Tab-separated table of C-alpha atoms and ligand atoms in Angstrom:
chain	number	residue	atom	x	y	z
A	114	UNK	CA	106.883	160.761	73.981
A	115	UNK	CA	104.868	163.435	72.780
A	116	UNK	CA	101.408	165.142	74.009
A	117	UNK	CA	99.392	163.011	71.268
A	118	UNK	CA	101.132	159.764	71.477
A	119	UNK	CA	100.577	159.955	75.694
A	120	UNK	CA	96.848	160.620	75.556
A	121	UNK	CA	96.134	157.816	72.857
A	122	UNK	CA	98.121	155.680	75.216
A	123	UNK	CA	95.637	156.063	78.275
A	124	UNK	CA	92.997	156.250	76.137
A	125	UNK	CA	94.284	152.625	74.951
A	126	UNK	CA	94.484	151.373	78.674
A	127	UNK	CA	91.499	153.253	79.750
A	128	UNK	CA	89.460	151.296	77.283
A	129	UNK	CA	91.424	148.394	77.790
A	130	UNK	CA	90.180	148.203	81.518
A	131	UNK	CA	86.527	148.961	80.781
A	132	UNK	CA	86.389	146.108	78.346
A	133	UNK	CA	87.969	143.787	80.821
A	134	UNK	CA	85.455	145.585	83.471
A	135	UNK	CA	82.365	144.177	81.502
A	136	UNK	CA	84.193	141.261	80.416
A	137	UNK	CA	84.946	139.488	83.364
A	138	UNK	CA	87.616	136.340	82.069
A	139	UNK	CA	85.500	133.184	83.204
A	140	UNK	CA	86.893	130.748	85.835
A	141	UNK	CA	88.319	127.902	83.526
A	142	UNK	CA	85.694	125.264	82.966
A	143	UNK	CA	87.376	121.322	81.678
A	144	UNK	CA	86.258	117.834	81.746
A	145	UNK	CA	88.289	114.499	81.098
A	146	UNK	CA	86.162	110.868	80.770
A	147	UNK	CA	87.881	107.478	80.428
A	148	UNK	CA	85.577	104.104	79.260
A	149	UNK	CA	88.516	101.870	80.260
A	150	UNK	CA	91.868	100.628	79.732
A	151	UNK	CA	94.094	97.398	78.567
A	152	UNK	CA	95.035	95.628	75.359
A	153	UNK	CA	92.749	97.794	72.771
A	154	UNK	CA	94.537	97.256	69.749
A	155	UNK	CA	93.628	98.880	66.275
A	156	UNK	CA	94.470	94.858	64.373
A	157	UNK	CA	91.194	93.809	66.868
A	158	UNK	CA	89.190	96.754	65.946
A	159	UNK	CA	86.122	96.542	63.591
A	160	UNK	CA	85.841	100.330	61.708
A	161	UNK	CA	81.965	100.327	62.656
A	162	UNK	CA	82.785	99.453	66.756
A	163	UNK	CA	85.887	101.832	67.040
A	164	UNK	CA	82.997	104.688	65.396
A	165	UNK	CA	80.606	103.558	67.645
A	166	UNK	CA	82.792	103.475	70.972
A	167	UNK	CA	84.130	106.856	69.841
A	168	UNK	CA	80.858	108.214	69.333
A	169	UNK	CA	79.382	107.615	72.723
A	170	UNK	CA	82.880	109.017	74.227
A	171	UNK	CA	81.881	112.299	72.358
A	172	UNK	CA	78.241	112.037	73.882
A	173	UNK	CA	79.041	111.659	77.311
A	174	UNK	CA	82.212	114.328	77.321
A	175	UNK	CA	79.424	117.181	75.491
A	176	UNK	CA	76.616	115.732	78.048
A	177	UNK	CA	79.146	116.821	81.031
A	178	UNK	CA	80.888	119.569	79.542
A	179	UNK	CA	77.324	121.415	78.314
A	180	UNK	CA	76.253	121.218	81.594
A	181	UNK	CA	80.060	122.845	83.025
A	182	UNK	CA	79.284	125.922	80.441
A	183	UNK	CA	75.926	126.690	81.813
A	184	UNK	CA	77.363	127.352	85.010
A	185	UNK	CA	76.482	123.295	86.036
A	186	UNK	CA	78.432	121.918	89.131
A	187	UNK	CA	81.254	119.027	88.348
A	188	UNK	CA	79.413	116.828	90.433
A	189	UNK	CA	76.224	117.217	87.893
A	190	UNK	CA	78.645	116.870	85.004
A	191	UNK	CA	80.408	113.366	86.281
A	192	UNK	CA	77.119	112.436	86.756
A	193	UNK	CA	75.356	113.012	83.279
A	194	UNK	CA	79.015	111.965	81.722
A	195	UNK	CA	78.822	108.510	83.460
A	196	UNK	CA	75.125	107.846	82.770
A	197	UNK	CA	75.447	108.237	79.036
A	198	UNK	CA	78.563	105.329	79.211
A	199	UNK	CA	76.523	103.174	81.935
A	200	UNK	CA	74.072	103.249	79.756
A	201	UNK	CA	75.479	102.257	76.561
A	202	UNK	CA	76.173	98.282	76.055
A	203	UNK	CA	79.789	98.849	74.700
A	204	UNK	CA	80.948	99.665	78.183
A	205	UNK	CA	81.957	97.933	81.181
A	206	UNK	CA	79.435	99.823	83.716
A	207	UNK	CA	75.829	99.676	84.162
A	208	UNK	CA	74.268	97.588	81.018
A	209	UNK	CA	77.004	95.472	79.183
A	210	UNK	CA	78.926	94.983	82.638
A	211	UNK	CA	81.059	92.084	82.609
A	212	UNK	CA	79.950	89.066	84.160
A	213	UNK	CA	81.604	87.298	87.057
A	214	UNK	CA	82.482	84.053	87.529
A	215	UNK	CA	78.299	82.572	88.214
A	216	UNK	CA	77.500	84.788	85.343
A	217	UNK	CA	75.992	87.904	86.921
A	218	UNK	CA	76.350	91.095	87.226
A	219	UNK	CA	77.782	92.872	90.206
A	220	UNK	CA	78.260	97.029	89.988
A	221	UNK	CA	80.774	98.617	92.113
A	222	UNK	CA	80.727	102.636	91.483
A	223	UNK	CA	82.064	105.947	93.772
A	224	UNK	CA	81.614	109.904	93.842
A	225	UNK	CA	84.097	112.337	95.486
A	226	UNK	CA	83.822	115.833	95.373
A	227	UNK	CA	86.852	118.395	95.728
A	228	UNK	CA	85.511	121.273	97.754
A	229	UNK	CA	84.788	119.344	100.976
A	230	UNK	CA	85.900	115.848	100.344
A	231	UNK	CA	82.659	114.543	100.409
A	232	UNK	CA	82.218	110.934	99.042
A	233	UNK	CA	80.042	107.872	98.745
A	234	UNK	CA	80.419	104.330	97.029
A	235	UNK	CA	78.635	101.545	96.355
A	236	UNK	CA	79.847	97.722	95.618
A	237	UNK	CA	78.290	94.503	94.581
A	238	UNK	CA	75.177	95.805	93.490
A	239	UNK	CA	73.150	93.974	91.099
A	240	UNK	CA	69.980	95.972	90.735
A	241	UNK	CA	70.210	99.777	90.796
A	242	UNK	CA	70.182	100.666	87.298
A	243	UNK	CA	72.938	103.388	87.063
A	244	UNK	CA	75.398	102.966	90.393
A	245	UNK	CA	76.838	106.603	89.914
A	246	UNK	CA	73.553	107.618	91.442
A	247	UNK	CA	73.692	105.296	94.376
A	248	UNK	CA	77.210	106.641	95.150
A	249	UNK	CA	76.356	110.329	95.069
A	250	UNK	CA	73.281	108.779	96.827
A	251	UNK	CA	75.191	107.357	99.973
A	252	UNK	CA	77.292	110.423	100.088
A	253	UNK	CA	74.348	112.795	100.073
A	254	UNK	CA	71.520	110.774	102.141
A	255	UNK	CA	73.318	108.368	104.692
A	256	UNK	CA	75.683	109.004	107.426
A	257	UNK	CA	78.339	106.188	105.568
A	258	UNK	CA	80.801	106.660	102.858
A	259	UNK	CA	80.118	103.163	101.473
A	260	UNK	CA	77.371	100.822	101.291
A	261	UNK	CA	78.032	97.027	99.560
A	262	UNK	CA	75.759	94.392	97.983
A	263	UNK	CA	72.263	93.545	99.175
A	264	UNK	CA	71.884	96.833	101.507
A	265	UNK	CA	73.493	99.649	99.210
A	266	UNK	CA	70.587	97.811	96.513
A	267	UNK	CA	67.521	98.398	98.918
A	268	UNK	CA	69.560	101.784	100.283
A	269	UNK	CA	69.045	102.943	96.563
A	270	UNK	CA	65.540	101.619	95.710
A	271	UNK	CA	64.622	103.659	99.337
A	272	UNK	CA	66.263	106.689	97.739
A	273	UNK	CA	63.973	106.201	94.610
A	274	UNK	CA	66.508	105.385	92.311
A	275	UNK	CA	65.565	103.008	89.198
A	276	UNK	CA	65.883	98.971	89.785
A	277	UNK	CA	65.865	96.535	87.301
A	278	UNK	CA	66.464	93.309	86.784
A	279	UNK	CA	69.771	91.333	86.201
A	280	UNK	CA	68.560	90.710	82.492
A	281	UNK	CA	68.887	94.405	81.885
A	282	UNK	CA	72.435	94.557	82.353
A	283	UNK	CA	73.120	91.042	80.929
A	284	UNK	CA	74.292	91.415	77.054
A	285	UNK	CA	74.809	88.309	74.890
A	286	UNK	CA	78.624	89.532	73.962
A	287	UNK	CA	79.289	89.140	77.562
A	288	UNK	CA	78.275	85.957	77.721
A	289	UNK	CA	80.117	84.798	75.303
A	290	UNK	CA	83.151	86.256	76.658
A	291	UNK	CA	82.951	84.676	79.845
A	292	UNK	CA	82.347	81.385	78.287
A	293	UNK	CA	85.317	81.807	75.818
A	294	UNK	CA	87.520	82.816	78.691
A	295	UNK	CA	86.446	80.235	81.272
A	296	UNK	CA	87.336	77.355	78.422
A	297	UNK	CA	90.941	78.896	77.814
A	298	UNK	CA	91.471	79.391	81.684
A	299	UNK	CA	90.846	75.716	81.970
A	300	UNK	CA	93.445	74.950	79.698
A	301	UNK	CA	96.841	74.900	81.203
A	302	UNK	CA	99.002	78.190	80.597
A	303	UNK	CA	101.537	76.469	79.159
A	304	UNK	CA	98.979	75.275	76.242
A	305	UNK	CA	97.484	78.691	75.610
A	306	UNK	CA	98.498	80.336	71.989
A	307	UNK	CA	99.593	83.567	71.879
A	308	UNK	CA	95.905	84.380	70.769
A	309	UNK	CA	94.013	82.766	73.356
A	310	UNK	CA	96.713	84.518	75.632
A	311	UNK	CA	95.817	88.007	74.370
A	312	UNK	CA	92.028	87.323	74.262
A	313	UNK	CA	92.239	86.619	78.340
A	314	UNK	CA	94.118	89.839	78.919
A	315	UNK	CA	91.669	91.679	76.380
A	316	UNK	CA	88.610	90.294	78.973
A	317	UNK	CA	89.618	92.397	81.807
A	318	UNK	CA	88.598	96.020	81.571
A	319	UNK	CA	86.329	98.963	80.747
A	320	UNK	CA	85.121	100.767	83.420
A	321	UNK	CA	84.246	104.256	82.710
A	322	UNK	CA	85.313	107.225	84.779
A	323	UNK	CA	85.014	110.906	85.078
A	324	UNK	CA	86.906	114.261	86.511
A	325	UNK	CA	85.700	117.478	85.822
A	326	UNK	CA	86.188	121.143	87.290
A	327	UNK	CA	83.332	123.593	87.519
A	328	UNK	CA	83.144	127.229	87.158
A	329	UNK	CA	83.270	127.516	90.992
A	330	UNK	CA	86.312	126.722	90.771
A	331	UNK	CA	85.720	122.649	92.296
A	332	UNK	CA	86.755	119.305	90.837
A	333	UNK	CA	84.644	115.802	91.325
A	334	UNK	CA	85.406	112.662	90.123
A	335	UNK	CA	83.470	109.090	89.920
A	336	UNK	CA	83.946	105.672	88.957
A	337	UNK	CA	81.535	102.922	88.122
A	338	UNK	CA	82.390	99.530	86.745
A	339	UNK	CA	81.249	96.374	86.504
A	340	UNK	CA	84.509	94.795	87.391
A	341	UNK	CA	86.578	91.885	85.518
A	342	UNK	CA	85.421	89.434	83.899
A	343	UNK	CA	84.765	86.056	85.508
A	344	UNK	CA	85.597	87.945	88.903
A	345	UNK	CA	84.875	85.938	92.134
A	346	UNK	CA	81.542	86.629	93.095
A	347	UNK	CA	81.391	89.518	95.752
A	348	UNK	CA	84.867	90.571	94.812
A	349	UNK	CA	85.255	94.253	94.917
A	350	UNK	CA	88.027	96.226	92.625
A	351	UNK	CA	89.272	99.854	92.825
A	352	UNK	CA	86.746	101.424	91.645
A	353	UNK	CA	84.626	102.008	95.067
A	354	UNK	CA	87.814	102.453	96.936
A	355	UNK	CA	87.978	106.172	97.709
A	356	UNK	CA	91.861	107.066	97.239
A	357	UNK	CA	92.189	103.803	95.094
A	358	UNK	CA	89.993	104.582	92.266
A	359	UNK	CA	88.926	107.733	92.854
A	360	UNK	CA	89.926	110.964	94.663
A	361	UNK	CA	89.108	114.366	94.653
A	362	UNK	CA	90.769	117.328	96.374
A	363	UNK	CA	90.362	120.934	95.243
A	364	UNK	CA	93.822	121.337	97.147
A	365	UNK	CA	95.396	118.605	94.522
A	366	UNK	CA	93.632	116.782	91.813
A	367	UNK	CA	90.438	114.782	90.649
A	368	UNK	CA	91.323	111.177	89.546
A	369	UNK	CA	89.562	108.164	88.252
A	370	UNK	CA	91.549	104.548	87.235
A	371	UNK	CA	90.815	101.925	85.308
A	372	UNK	CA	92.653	98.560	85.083
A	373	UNK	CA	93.571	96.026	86.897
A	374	UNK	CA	92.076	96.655	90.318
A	375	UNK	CA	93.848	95.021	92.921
A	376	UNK	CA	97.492	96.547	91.999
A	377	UNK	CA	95.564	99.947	92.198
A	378	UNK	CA	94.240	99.197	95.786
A	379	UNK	CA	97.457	98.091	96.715
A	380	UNK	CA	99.008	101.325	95.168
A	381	UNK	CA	96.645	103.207	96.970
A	382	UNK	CA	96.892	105.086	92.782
A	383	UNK	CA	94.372	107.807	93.257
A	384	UNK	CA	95.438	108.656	96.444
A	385	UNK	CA	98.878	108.439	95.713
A	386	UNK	CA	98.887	110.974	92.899
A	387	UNK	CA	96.894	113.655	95.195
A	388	UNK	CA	99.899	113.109	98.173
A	389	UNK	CA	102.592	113.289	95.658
A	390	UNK	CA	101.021	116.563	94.622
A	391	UNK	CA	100.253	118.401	98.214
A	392	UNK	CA	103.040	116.973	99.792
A	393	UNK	CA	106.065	116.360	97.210
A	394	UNK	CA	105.144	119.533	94.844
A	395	UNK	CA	104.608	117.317	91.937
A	396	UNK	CA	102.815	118.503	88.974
A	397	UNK	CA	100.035	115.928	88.458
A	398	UNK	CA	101.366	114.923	84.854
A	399	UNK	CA	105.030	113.831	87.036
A	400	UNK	CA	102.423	112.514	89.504
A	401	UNK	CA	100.312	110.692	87.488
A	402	UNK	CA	103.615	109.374	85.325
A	403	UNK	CA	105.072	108.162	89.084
A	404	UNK	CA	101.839	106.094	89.805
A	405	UNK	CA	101.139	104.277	87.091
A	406	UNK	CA	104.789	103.338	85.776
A	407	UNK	CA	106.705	103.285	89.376
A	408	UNK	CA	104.645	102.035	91.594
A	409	UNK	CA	101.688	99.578	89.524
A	410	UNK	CA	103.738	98.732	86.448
A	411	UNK	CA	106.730	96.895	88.636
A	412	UNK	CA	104.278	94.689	90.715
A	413	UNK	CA	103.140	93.765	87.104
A	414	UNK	CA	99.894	95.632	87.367
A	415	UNK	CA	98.245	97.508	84.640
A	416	UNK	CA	95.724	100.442	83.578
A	417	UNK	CA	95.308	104.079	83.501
A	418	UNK	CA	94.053	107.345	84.971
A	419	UNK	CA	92.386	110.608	84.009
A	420	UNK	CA	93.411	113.443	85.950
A	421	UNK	CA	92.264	117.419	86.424
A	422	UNK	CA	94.213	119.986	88.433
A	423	UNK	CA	92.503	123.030	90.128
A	424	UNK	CA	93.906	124.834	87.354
A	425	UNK	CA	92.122	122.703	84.710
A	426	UNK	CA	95.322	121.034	83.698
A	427	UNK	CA	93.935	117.629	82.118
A	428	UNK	CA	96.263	114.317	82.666
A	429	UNK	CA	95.845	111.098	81.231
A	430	UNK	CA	98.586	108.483	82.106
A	431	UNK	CA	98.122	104.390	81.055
A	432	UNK	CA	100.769	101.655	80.934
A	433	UNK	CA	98.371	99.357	78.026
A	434	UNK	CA	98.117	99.614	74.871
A	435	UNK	CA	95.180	101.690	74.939
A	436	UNK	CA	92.630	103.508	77.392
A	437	UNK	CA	89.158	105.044	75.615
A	438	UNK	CA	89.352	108.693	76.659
A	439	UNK	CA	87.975	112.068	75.878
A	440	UNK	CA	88.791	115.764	77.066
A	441	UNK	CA	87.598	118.969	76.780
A	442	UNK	CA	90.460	121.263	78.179
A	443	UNK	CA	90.002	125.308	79.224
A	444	UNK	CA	90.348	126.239	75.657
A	445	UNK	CA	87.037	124.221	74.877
A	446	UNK	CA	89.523	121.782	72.840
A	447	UNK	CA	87.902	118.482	72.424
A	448	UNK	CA	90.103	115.059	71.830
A	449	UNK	CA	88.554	111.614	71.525
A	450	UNK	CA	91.021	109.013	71.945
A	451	UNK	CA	91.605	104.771	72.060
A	452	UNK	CA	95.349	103.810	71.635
A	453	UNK	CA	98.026	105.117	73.979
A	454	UNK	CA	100.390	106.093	70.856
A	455	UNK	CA	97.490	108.217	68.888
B	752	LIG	N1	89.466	98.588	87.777
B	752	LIG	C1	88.331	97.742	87.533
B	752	LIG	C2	88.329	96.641	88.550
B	752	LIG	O1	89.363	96.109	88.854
B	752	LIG	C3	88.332	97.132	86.176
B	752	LIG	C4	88.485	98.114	85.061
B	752	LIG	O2	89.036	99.191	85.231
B	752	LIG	O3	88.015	97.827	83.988
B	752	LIG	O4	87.285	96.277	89.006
């Protein structure tokens, strides 16, 4: 090598570094929602509702993912993520919950955070307008990890958190669901067309879910669903359960299920995923894989997860036909998705 070719060299690396120097690479920032899984098929889709559903995925994913970029914490991101989807009628969560079996409403919601494992849930409430906030509330402001029904309600109003009324959740399309399903379960199984078969499995699901990892380097995740349909009243599903449907651990992974909630308490799912990871070296893609189609699918349970990895590595895993998703990955890469084959 000559004199020349040597000097332009370290020049080259010299430069290099002091671009790098004022350059610092970010910590990777991602963010991965779910509104729900089960039978979403594209034959039972209108054009306008599929638009609609996936434009509120988009508005919740940019509302946490904004806040990620300007340095907000993944706790403050699964927050504004969830509010836009309990807010919107098309999801099973906050306004347009499903109704159980009296015809009311009853929210069930949790918040864990990575860094510390930190959490707080909520279940059977029937007032406190958006239940995210009364999870991150019982986690922040109370000694417990979980508060249920009539005492996680006042718990929230104490904490100054919005109440309504049961009308504000109620939605006329629920109603009718419940009544449509409660006149097919009467009928005996044997009776039930292939239809009316597929409606009743269609009734089940749509809570909405959210993982994201922050520039500090920590993942969160939260839950928050208004259950199944025609549920027995004060019946609580996964979705409060810390481990079951939700987990975080900066040392593993961030999850948050959807489905059908008792095979995922029984599966211990979100839990499960984290252990396979710290304890069995798993990636959380084998993990998440393991979950869902070894351990729920054989008991003849169904749903989905979103995962995040402390290296941003996004996972979303579903045994039905289709889960409502959105990610934004480390490269900024947005995907909006319904069906499990897209
Ligand atoms: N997992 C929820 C529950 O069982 C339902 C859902 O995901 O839609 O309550």
């Amino acid at each position: 090598m000559n004199n020349t070719i040597c000097i332009r060299l370290l020049l080259c690396l010299f430069t290099g570094s002091l671009v790098s120097a004022q350059e610092p690479t970010k910590p990777p920032i991602a963010i991965a929602i779910h509104g729900g899984a089960g039978t979403i098929l594209k034959k039972n889709m209108t054009p306008e509702k599929e638009q609609s559903i996936r434009e509120v995925l988009s508005s919740a994913i940019h509302a946490g993912y904004e806040l990620l970029q300007q340095g907000g914490s993944s706790q403050e991101a699964v927050v504004a993520a969830i509010h836009v989807m309990e807010d919107s009628p098309l999801f099973n969560a906050g306004k347009g919950a499903v109704l159980n079996a009296l015809g009311e409403v009853e929210l069930d919601a949790s918040f864990m955070e990575g860094k510390n494992r930190n959490a707080g849930a909520v279940a059977g409430v029937r007032h406190v307008r958006n239940p995210i906030d009364a999870a991150v509330a019982v986690m922040e402001s109370s000694p417990h990890v979980m508060l249920v029904g009539a005492g996680a309600d006042s718990f929230a109003q104490a904490q100054g958190l919005t109440a309504v009324e049961q009308e504000y959740f109620i939605t006329p399309a629920r109603q009718k669901s419940l009544k449509r399903l409660q006149s097919k379960l009467n009928k005996a199984q044997a009776a039930l067309t292939a239809e009316e078969d597929l409606f009743i499995r269609q009734q089940r699901y749509g809570t909405v879910g959210c993982v994201a990892l922050d520039r500090a380097g920590n993942l969160a995740a939260g839950t928050s669903t208004g259950g199944m349909t025609n549920k027995q009243w004060n019946r609580v599903g996964d979705a409060p359960i810390i481990g079951a449907g939700t987990y975080a651990d900066n040392a593993s992974c961030a999850i948050s299920a959807t489905g059908w909630g008792e095979y995922f308490i029984r599966n211990v799912v979100a839990y499960d995923i984290a252990a396979q990871m710290m304890y069995g070296g798993r990636s959380l893609a084998d993990a998440a894989q393991h979950s869902i189609h070894q351990r729920v699918a054989p008991l003849g349970g169904d749903g989905g997860i979103i995962g995040l990895d402390a290296s941003g590595q996004i996972t979303m895993e579903m045994n039905t036909p289709g889960m409502y998703r959105a990610s934004i990955d480390i490269n900024g890469t947005l995907e909006v998705k319904i069906y499990a084959d897209e």
